[in-house]
XYZ file of C-alpha atoms in Angstrom:
602
model
C 0.046 0.048 0.001
C 1.438 3.300 -1.013
C 1.842 6.395 1.122
C -1.231 8.063 -0.403
C -3.337 4.895 0.191
C -2.124 4.678 3.840
C -3.108 8.335 4.283
C -6.563 7.659 2.829
C -7.031 4.720 5.141
C -5.982 6.768 8.135
C -8.311 9.572 7.288
C -11.212 7.182 6.756
C -10.564 5.390 10.004
C -10.121 8.656 11.929
C -13.382 10.036 10.506
C -15.254 7.000 11.902
C -13.205 7.060 15.088
C -11.972 3.563 14.209
C -8.466 2.886 15.377
C -5.874 0.747 13.613
C -6.148 -1.843 16.327
C -9.580 -2.844 15.094
C -9.123 -6.084 13.172
C -12.670 -7.541 12.815
C -15.760 -6.498 10.898
C -19.041 -8.338 11.512
C -21.695 -8.033 8.916
C -25.186 -9.247 9.852
C -27.781 -10.065 7.325
C -31.484 -10.203 8.086
C -32.958 -12.155 5.160
C -36.632 -11.604 5.577
C -39.767 -12.746 3.828
C -40.912 -9.318 2.736
C -37.936 -7.162 3.601
C -34.274 -7.653 4.280
C -31.615 -5.610 5.999
C -27.876 -5.383 6.862
C -26.081 -4.051 9.943
C -22.418 -4.124 10.756
C -20.051 -3.405 13.655
C -16.420 -3.628 14.761
C -16.235 -5.968 17.749
C -12.878 -4.556 18.818
C -14.437 -1.183 19.513
C -16.670 -1.513 22.671
C -19.204 -0.780 23.811
C -21.316 -1.055 20.658
C -18.760 -1.557 17.917
C -19.912 1.495 16.013
C -23.118 -0.460 15.301
C -24.624 0.752 12.043
C -27.580 -0.310 9.810
C -27.406 0.140 6.072
C -30.098 2.720 5.021
C -29.269 3.605 1.433
C -30.489 1.254 -1.306
C -30.037 1.271 -5.064
C -32.796 2.793 -7.223
C -34.249 5.123 -4.590
C -33.469 8.158 -2.604
C -35.690 7.067 0.272
C -33.614 5.859 3.245
C -34.859 2.883 5.176
C -33.594 0.094 7.384
C -34.618 -2.583 4.909
C -35.098 -3.324 1.252
C -37.921 -5.389 -0.368
C -37.127 -9.083 -0.616
C -38.211 -9.335 -4.178
C -36.553 -10.537 -7.482
C -37.581 -10.296 -11.035
C -35.836 -12.238 -13.810
C -35.543 -11.152 -17.380
C -37.615 -13.588 -19.403
C -35.349 -12.987 -22.477
C -32.254 -13.778 -20.419
C -32.888 -15.754 -17.305
C -29.352 -15.051 -16.157
C -30.318 -11.344 -15.527
C -32.528 -10.068 -12.770
C -33.424 -7.016 -10.764
C -33.862 -6.981 -6.991
C -35.254 -4.872 -4.153
C -35.720 -1.230 -4.808
C -34.403 -1.563 -8.374
C -37.756 -2.959 -9.425
C -40.028 -0.296 -10.857
C -42.857 -2.685 -11.715
C -44.638 -5.125 -9.515
C -45.502 -7.431 -12.448
C -44.081 -10.966 -12.270
C -41.752 -10.395 -9.470
C -41.009 -13.121 -7.023
C -42.056 -12.506 -3.418
C -42.041 -14.679 -0.305
C -39.108 -16.686 -1.567
C -37.986 -17.313 2.020
C -41.223 -19.146 2.785
C -40.353 -21.642 0.065
C -37.096 -22.597 1.800
C -39.158 -24.349 4.437
C -42.025 -26.286 2.783
C -42.578 -28.174 6.052
C -44.178 -25.160 7.546
C -47.962 -25.119 7.462
C -49.573 -22.119 5.964
C -52.231 -20.384 8.036
C -55.812 -20.319 6.700
C -55.609 -16.756 5.530
C -52.560 -17.372 3.298
C -53.896 -19.291 0.217
C -51.601 -21.957 -1.134
C -52.293 -20.643 -4.612
C -50.192 -17.563 -3.804
C -47.051 -19.722 -3.255
C -47.971 -21.845 -6.244
C -48.042 -18.586 -8.367
C -44.655 -17.653 -6.996
C -43.178 -21.120 -8.010
C -44.334 -20.566 -11.527
C -42.298 -17.362 -11.755
C -39.072 -19.135 -11.068
C -36.715 -19.550 -14.003
C -36.955 -23.087 -15.356
C -33.512 -24.057 -14.071
C -33.671 -22.391 -10.654
C -34.844 -23.665 -7.336
C -36.045 -21.490 -4.428
C -32.611 -21.908 -2.920
C -30.994 -20.616 -6.174
C -33.295 -17.579 -6.166
C -32.410 -16.956 -2.586
C -28.691 -17.194 -3.477
C -29.190 -14.561 -6.143
C -30.928 -12.150 -3.880
C -28.379 -12.722 -1.106
C -25.473 -12.154 -3.460
C -26.843 -8.806 -4.590
C -27.735 -7.871 -0.987
C -24.247 -8.642 0.246
C -22.559 -6.889 -2.685
C -24.570 -3.658 -2.039
C -23.926 -3.862 1.736
C -20.213 -4.198 1.291
C -20.165 -1.361 -1.227
C -21.908 0.872 1.296
C -19.466 -0.118 4.050
C -16.578 0.534 1.594
C -18.049 3.942 0.821
C -18.222 4.865 4.460
C -14.753 3.373 5.229
C -12.774 3.486 2.005
C -12.005 0.303 0.152
C -8.362 0.193 1.246
C -9.481 0.494 4.889
C -12.023 -2.247 4.355
C -9.416 -4.637 3.110
C -7.629 -4.350 6.521
C -10.450 -6.155 8.290
C -11.222 -9.790 8.757
C -14.882 -9.971 7.703
C -17.330 -12.502 9.268
C -20.962 -12.841 8.590
C -24.000 -13.777 10.698
C -27.471 -14.466 9.300
C -30.739 -14.659 11.135
C -33.295 -17.482 10.706
C -36.803 -18.026 12.131
C -36.739 -19.930 15.452
C -39.424 -22.402 14.258
C -37.702 -23.348 11.022
C -36.741 -26.918 10.327
C -33.109 -27.861 10.449
C -33.347 -28.649 6.800
C -34.449 -25.124 6.061
C -31.680 -23.636 8.201
C -29.164 -25.797 6.233
C -30.673 -24.594 2.933
C -30.189 -20.962 4.112
C -26.588 -21.729 4.947
C -25.951 -23.244 1.572
C -27.620 -20.381 -0.243
C -25.487 -17.936 1.760
C -22.216 -19.668 1.030
C -23.089 -19.976 -2.708
C -23.631 -16.163 -2.593
C -20.130 -15.635 -1.268
C -21.323 -15.048 2.334
C -18.536 -16.779 4.209
C -17.516 -17.479 6.908
C -21.038 -17.401 8.218
C -22.956 -18.496 11.362
C -26.694 -18.472 11.980
C -28.631 -16.902 14.883
C -32.317 -17.252 15.664
C -34.260 -14.069 14.840
C -35.889 -13.618 18.300
C -32.515 -14.148 19.969
C -30.921 -11.407 17.770
C -33.957 -9.198 18.583
C -33.477 -9.900 22.293
C -29.785 -8.955 22.251
C -30.651 -5.568 20.755
C -33.819 -4.791 22.610
C -32.578 -5.792 26.090
C -29.963 -2.951 25.899
C -32.766 -0.528 26.378
C -34.065 -2.088 29.635
C -30.910 -3.752 30.991
C -30.694 -1.308 33.861
C -34.167 -2.357 35.082
C -33.707 -6.085 34.721
C -32.573 -8.253 37.664
C -31.889 -12.031 37.929
C -35.138 -14.024 37.749
C -36.994 -11.579 35.572
C -38.502 -13.040 32.346
C -39.018 -11.227 29.077
C -40.893 -12.447 25.984
C -39.599 -11.412 22.558
C -42.251 -11.302 19.822
C -40.544 -10.987 16.442
C -43.392 -10.098 14.079
C -42.097 -9.838 10.632
C -43.472 -10.139 7.130
C -43.661 -13.912 6.852
C -43.288 -15.324 10.312
C -43.887 -14.426 13.843
C -41.445 -15.972 16.376
C -41.593 -15.910 20.105
C -38.994 -16.845 22.644
C -38.973 -16.262 26.431
C -35.733 -15.519 28.385
C -34.945 -15.505 32.019
C -32.209 -13.257 33.307
C -29.637 -15.471 34.935
C -26.998 -12.807 35.634
C -27.169 -9.001 35.432
C -23.532 -7.983 35.847
C -20.897 -7.444 34.736
C -22.825 -8.537 31.626
C -26.322 -9.949 31.044
C -26.685 -13.699 30.818
C -30.107 -15.117 29.557
C -31.438 -18.576 29.146
C -34.425 -19.756 27.116
C -36.990 -20.785 29.831
C -39.508 -22.573 27.506
C -39.424 -23.769 23.985
C -39.818 -21.124 21.346
C -42.935 -21.029 19.175
C -44.063 -19.356 16.081
C -46.171 -19.535 12.899
C -46.312 -18.086 9.360
C -48.670 -15.223 10.401
C -46.654 -12.275 9.473
C -47.765 -9.062 7.874
C -47.687 -10.478 4.389
C -51.005 -12.062 5.374
C -52.441 -8.500 5.614
C -51.403 -7.775 2.039
C -53.149 -10.901 0.805
C -56.266 -10.134 2.836
C -56.317 -6.600 1.368
C -56.132 -8.060 -2.087
C -59.018 -10.412 -1.208
C -61.110 -7.387 0.018
C -60.464 -5.545 -3.220
C -61.502 -8.669 -5.160
C -64.763 -8.830 -3.245
C -65.349 -5.114 -3.776
C -64.801 -4.943 -7.499
C -67.273 -6.678 -9.790
C -65.926 -10.008 -11.170
C -66.247 -8.902 -14.741
C -63.776 -6.032 -14.044
C -61.455 -7.807 -11.496
C -59.536 -9.881 -14.061
C -58.362 -6.674 -15.792
C -57.967 -4.687 -12.631
C -55.802 -7.150 -10.702
C -52.852 -6.858 -13.150
C -53.292 -3.107 -13.655
C -51.222 -0.141 -12.502
C -54.028 0.797 -10.272
C -53.647 -2.474 -8.335
C -49.934 -1.887 -7.896
C -50.566 1.675 -6.617
C -53.306 0.454 -4.224
C -51.052 -2.322 -2.843
C -48.182 0.110 -2.316
C -50.424 2.534 -0.487
C -51.702 -0.238 1.861
C -48.134 -1.393 2.447
C -46.496 1.931 3.001
C -49.231 4.005 4.567
C -52.356 2.190 5.850
C -50.577 -0.773 7.534
C -48.216 1.614 9.317
C -50.658 4.196 10.319
C -53.632 2.199 11.529
C -54.040 2.471 15.242
C -57.327 0.704 15.777
C -59.453 3.798 15.607
C -62.698 2.820 13.932
C -63.316 6.504 12.934
C -60.119 6.660 10.924
C -60.585 6.963 7.135
C -58.101 6.091 4.414
C -58.545 6.975 0.771
C -57.083 4.354 -1.573
C -56.311 5.766 -5.095
C -57.171 3.543 -7.990
C -55.882 5.575 -10.940
C -57.087 4.642 -14.390
C -59.109 1.742 -13.020
C -62.291 2.978 -14.786
C -64.559 1.365 -12.130
C -68.226 2.093 -11.670
C -69.174 4.069 -8.665
C -70.567 1.985 -5.776
C -71.274 4.624 -3.080
C -72.605 2.169 -0.510
C -69.204 0.410 -0.531
C -67.273 3.638 -0.534
C -66.160 3.312 -4.165
C -66.430 6.628 -5.896
C -64.485 8.208 -8.732
C -61.786 5.532 -8.822
C -61.130 6.116 -5.138
C -62.060 3.807 -2.311
C -62.780 5.149 1.167
C -61.643 2.594 3.691
C -63.055 3.050 7.105
C -61.223 2.052 10.248
C -63.733 -0.786 10.475
C -62.591 -2.040 7.039
C -58.938 -1.991 8.030
C -59.686 -3.604 11.380
C -61.451 -6.487 9.578
C -58.261 -7.099 7.625
C -56.034 -6.924 10.681
C -58.064 -8.804 13.286
C -57.635 -12.418 12.194
C -53.916 -11.989 11.899
C -53.685 -10.086 15.193
C -55.750 -12.822 16.866
C -53.132 -15.341 15.779
C -50.305 -13.333 17.158
C -52.119 -12.710 20.495
C -52.700 -16.505 20.704
C -48.994 -17.138 20.234
C -48.024 -14.623 22.886
C -50.610 -16.027 25.303
C -49.174 -19.488 24.773
C -45.652 -18.236 25.649
C -46.896 -16.389 28.757
C -48.810 -19.394 30.038
C -45.850 -21.641 29.375
C -43.630 -19.287 31.485
C -46.247 -19.258 34.246
C -46.313 -23.083 34.292
C -42.579 -22.808 35.120
C -43.524 -20.751 38.189
C -42.338 -17.514 36.705
C -43.962 -14.269 35.718
C -43.313 -12.262 32.591
C -42.031 -8.700 33.250
C -41.933 -7.398 29.719
C -42.998 -8.229 26.150
C -40.932 -6.789 23.404
C -42.453 -6.332 19.930
C -39.810 -6.145 17.172
C -39.795 -6.499 13.411
C -41.724 -4.623 10.789
C -45.187 -5.773 11.971
C -43.929 -5.470 15.575
C -43.851 -1.665 15.020
C -47.684 -1.583 14.527
C -49.398 0.683 16.996
C -52.581 -1.458 16.708
C -50.650 -4.596 17.580
C -49.072 -2.920 20.593
C -52.472 -1.701 21.820
C -54.046 -5.124 21.516
C -51.132 -6.839 23.354
C -51.411 -4.177 26.109
C -55.183 -4.794 26.317
C -54.862 -8.553 26.750
C -51.775 -8.380 29.068
C -52.488 -5.696 31.598
C -49.686 -5.414 34.156
C -46.949 -6.538 31.790
C -44.775 -3.838 30.159
C -45.192 -3.854 26.445
C -42.230 -2.231 24.577
C -41.335 -1.442 20.996
C -37.581 -0.645 21.027
C -36.200 2.234 18.928
C -35.420 1.214 15.314
C -37.421 -1.961 15.895
C -37.406 -2.727 12.156
C -33.590 -3.063 12.291
C -33.553 -4.896 15.644
C -32.747 -8.324 14.206
C -29.903 -7.143 11.973
C -28.500 -5.042 14.711
C -28.902 -7.789 17.349
C -27.219 -10.341 15.079
C -24.233 -8.024 14.742
C -24.057 -7.406 18.538
C -24.071 -11.201 19.055
C -20.344 -11.124 18.018
C -19.446 -8.296 20.416
C -17.399 -9.334 23.476
C -19.063 -8.588 26.850
C -22.483 -8.293 25.210
C -25.490 -10.047 26.675
C -25.263 -13.716 25.868
C -27.818 -16.524 25.797
C -26.344 -19.429 27.738
C -28.798 -22.200 26.929
C -31.645 -23.010 24.648
C -34.848 -24.940 25.145
C -35.399 -27.829 22.650
C -38.388 -27.285 20.339
C -38.348 -30.884 19.024
C -37.619 -34.386 20.134
C -34.400 -35.766 18.484
C -33.543 -39.472 18.334
C -32.499 -42.454 16.387
C -34.157 -45.858 15.603
C -32.352 -48.807 17.084
C -32.787 -52.483 17.522
C -33.986 -53.861 20.857
C -34.783 -57.372 22.188
C -38.383 -58.126 21.150
C -40.888 -57.663 23.841
C -44.279 -59.211 23.095
C -46.102 -56.415 25.055
C -44.117 -53.360 24.010
C -43.622 -54.499 20.437
C -46.962 -56.118 19.812
C -47.950 -55.586 16.222
C -44.455 -54.375 15.172
C -42.381 -56.175 12.617
C -39.530 -58.176 14.054
C -36.245 -59.592 12.720
C -33.343 -61.789 13.886
C -30.126 -59.980 14.712
C -27.372 -60.582 12.173
C -24.784 -61.005 14.890
C -26.694 -62.350 17.833
C -29.435 -64.417 16.305
C -31.870 -62.895 18.765
C -35.357 -61.793 17.874
C -35.343 -57.926 17.710
C -37.685 -55.071 16.949
C -36.960 -51.409 15.977
C -37.642 -48.699 18.630
C -37.078 -45.103 18.865
C -34.332 -43.857 21.274
C -35.054 -40.225 21.999
C -31.883 -38.477 23.178
C -33.362 -34.932 23.358
C -36.889 -34.175 24.316
C -39.033 -31.017 23.864
C -38.290 -28.519 26.637
C -34.840 -29.948 27.466
C -32.563 -27.081 28.636
C -29.428 -27.492 26.551
C -26.372 -25.477 27.471
C -24.500 -23.806 24.616
C -21.815 -26.149 23.263
C -22.825 -28.945 25.662
C -22.157 -32.311 23.998
C -25.094 -34.691 23.632
C -23.769 -38.146 22.865
C -25.564 -40.877 20.890
C -23.851 -44.147 21.464
C -23.418 -46.541 18.557
C -22.048 -50.089 18.279
C -21.048 -51.271 14.776
C -19.093 -54.041 13.084
C -16.594 -54.027 10.224
C -15.208 -56.971 8.252
C -11.619 -57.902 9.167
C -10.439 -56.560 5.681
C -12.825 -53.636 5.395
C -12.783 -51.061 2.655
C -13.102 -47.313 2.934
C -16.773 -47.569 1.853
C -17.381 -50.182 4.576
C -16.052 -47.710 7.162
C -18.815 -45.056 6.537
C -21.708 -45.771 8.855
C -25.092 -44.376 7.859
C -27.465 -43.264 10.642
C -30.782 -41.446 10.381
C -31.590 -38.724 12.906
C -35.283 -38.253 13.386
C -37.304 -35.462 14.951
C -40.833 -35.187 16.326
C -42.977 -32.300 17.387
C -45.623 -34.367 19.287
C -45.901 -33.512 22.969
C -45.068 -37.151 23.806
C -42.631 -38.833 21.431
C -43.712 -42.350 20.417
C -41.722 -45.559 21.140
C -42.209 -46.764 17.596
C -41.704 -44.549 14.473
C -44.859 -45.996 12.850
C -47.048 -44.654 15.731
C -46.887 -40.975 14.678
C -46.936 -39.144 11.353
C -44.949 -36.431 13.066
C -41.852 -38.465 13.307
C -39.778 -37.044 10.408
C -36.314 -37.585 9.043
C -34.242 -34.692 10.251
C -31.065 -35.651 8.366
C -28.953 -38.560 7.482
C -25.537 -38.713 9.236
C -22.505 -40.397 7.665
C -19.869 -41.215 10.190
C -16.523 -42.008 8.564
C -14.013 -44.031 10.534
C -11.744 -44.876 7.620
C -8.883 -42.836 8.937
C -9.313 -43.893 12.540
C -6.368 -45.914 13.882
C -7.213 -49.680 14.285
C -6.105 -49.432 17.884
C -9.428 -47.771 18.534
C -11.330 -50.821 17.336
C -11.674 -54.231 19.082
C -11.027 -57.469 17.133
C -13.594 -60.129 17.768
C -14.310 -63.686 16.598
C -17.856 -65.058 16.326
C -19.658 -68.002 14.942
C -21.155 -67.430 11.463
C -24.276 -65.398 11.961
C -26.368 -67.392 9.555
C -25.737 -70.535 11.661
C -27.032 -68.693 14.722
C -30.091 -67.458 12.902
C -30.746 -70.956 11.653
C -30.316 -72.397 15.058
C -32.551 -69.769 16.589
C -35.238 -70.458 14.090
C -35.050 -74.170 14.953
C -33.451 -75.430 11.767
C -30.383 -77.795 11.733
C -27.099 -76.144 10.975
C -23.886 -77.497 9.552
C -21.855 -74.283 10.115
C -21.978 -73.911 13.831
C -18.279 -74.433 14.090
C -17.419 -71.834 11.417
C -15.765 -68.713 12.827
C -15.480 -65.208 11.506
C -13.058 -62.378 12.548
C -14.384 -58.837 12.585
C -13.806 -55.426 14.045
C -16.065 -54.021 16.780
C -16.513 -50.263 16.592
C -17.948 -48.310 19.552
C -18.328 -44.656 19.125
C -20.456 -41.616 20.041
C -22.157 -39.343 17.559
C -21.878 -35.900 19.231
C -24.441 -33.190 18.819
C -23.704 -29.573 19.898
C -26.392 -26.868 19.815
C -25.412 -23.415 18.796
C -27.920 -20.511 18.593
C -29.752 -21.918 15.489
C -27.944 -24.978 14.241
C -26.747 -28.371 15.327
C -23.141 -29.326 14.854
C -22.053 -32.970 14.536
C -18.844 -34.785 15.301
C -17.775 -38.209 16.581
C -15.779 -39.503 19.496
C -14.031 -42.814 20.176
C -12.832 -43.402 23.689
C -13.589 -39.692 24.475
C -11.358 -38.500 21.636
C -12.634 -36.587 18.613
C -11.769 -38.703 15.607
C -13.156 -39.412 12.161
C -15.636 -37.131 10.475
C -19.438 -36.770 10.257
C -21.376 -35.375 7.322
C -25.024 -34.415 7.722
C -27.270 -34.475 4.610
C -30.638 -32.765 4.757
C -33.473 -33.272 2.271
C -36.445 -30.942 1.752
C-alpha cells in the first residue's frame, strides 16, 4: 500500500473514530420474507462496535432500514435479474421466496396456497427457491459491502477480517436452516454463522432495559415480521458485569406475518370490485398503486380507531361508482372498520402465540415482566395496543429502530461482553431408531427380525436423546452411542456408517416410529472411521451369523463351528447446539476422531 493509500485509510478510520487496532468487521444479514436488512459493527471497539444499519439502497433516494425481498428475472435472459428497490414494476416479481425454503411449515388459513404456487411458476426453469435466494443474497451482500466501503474506504475495508452472521426463524426446520446456509455460502457470504431471529432481537432490545432487569426476571420477545412471527422467552440469569439469559420454555411461532395482511387486502378488493372487471384490474397499474399505498401508509398508520378513514387511489381503473361500498371516482374510502377487519384475524393469531408463551412461562412458576415487539409488524401501533389490552400489568415495549432490531442484534451477538444466551430450550424431540430385544407387550404388532450378529429376535424402537423442553447449554455435548461391526479386511466404503436422525413435534414422542406421522427424518448422518487408527477398534471372533439365525429359528445347521473375525467399533455421535444450528462430530474413547457429514433433504 502506497503512502497516499495509507493516508486515505488513516483519514477514513479517523473520520469514523476507528483505530488501527480494530481487526474484525461483523456483517449481519436479516434475510426476511418481505424485507431484508444489513447491519455491521467492529467488535474490537466497545461498547457497541460503532453499530450501524445500512439505510441507502439502489434505485431510490428514500432511506430505510430494509429493502424489499423481491426478485424479477428477465424472461429474455434468465441469467439477468433485478432486485429490491431496483424494481419499478410489480408485475411478475418473486415475493415470499424465504417461505419456500421451508415447505414443512404449514400455511395459516388466511394465506392461500395458490399464492405460493403462483410464485413457484415465476421461477426460471433451471432455478430452485434456494437458487433464487442465493441470487438475492449475492446482490444484497454486494450492495452492503459497497456501502461499508463507501463509509470506510475500500483500502481500509481490506484491513479487516470480515465475518458474517445471518438470522433465521426460530421455528424453522433444520433442513431449512441448512438450505439458508448453503444459499448464503453460494452467494459468497462466508464464513457465516446463524442466529435465531428472536434471539438477535433480544440482544438488541434488552440494551434499552438492562438497567431495570434483575436475575429471575422473564421477558418475551415477539418478532413479528413479514412472513413469520417467532416468540422466545428468556430468564435473566445474571445481570452483571454482563447480562446472561437462558431460554426458559421452547420457542414457538407461525407463518402469520404481515404478508397475510397484504393478501387479505387483495381479497377485500376482489370482493369489492365486480368480477367482470377484476380480471383486468388485478394486473393493472391501479392495483400496484393500491397495494403500495396499503403497504407503505395504511398498515403503518392504522391505530385501531374505527373512525379513521383512508382513501385508496385507484388511478385509471375505470370502475363504476358503488357509493354504499365507498367506491367513488376511482377512489375507495376505507373506514377504520374495514382496516380492522383485515387486521383482526392476523392479530388474533399473534395474540394466541403470545398467550401461549406467557402461560408456558407461568407453568414454570415464573412471571413475565416485559413483552418486546420487534420486526416490521412489531412496529404496529394497533398490535401494541391489542397486546397491552390482553396483558395488563406486563410492560409492552417497542424498541427504537425496531425494524432493524434483528440485523443489529445479530451483529451485536459477536461483540465481546455483550448479553449472551447461555442455553436453549429444545423445540423438538431428536432421536434415532435402534434395535431392541423383542418384547411381546411393548412391540406387539411391530415387525421383528433376527439380529445378524446375535441371532436374537429384535424389533425397532425409537431412542429419543433430546426431548421437547430440555434445557441445553450452549456447546454442551449430547452423545448418541453406537455399536457397529466391520469386516476384518474392510474397505473405505465399509467404514462409513449411515445413521438417520429423526425429530418429532408431538408432545409425547412415540416408542415406535410408525405410531406418529410427526416423526420425520431430520437428516442422514454419515460417520466416517476410515482414517481412525485400528487401535481404537476391538477385534472379535464369532460363529457365523447365519448359523446362529438358523439355530434360533429351529433349523439344523452344519456351520455352527465356522468362525469369522471382525472389528467391533464403539463410538459416540456428538451433537452440539449453537444458537440456531446443530453441529455434529464423533468420538471414540472420548477422543474426537473421524468425520461426520449431515445431509438434509427438503
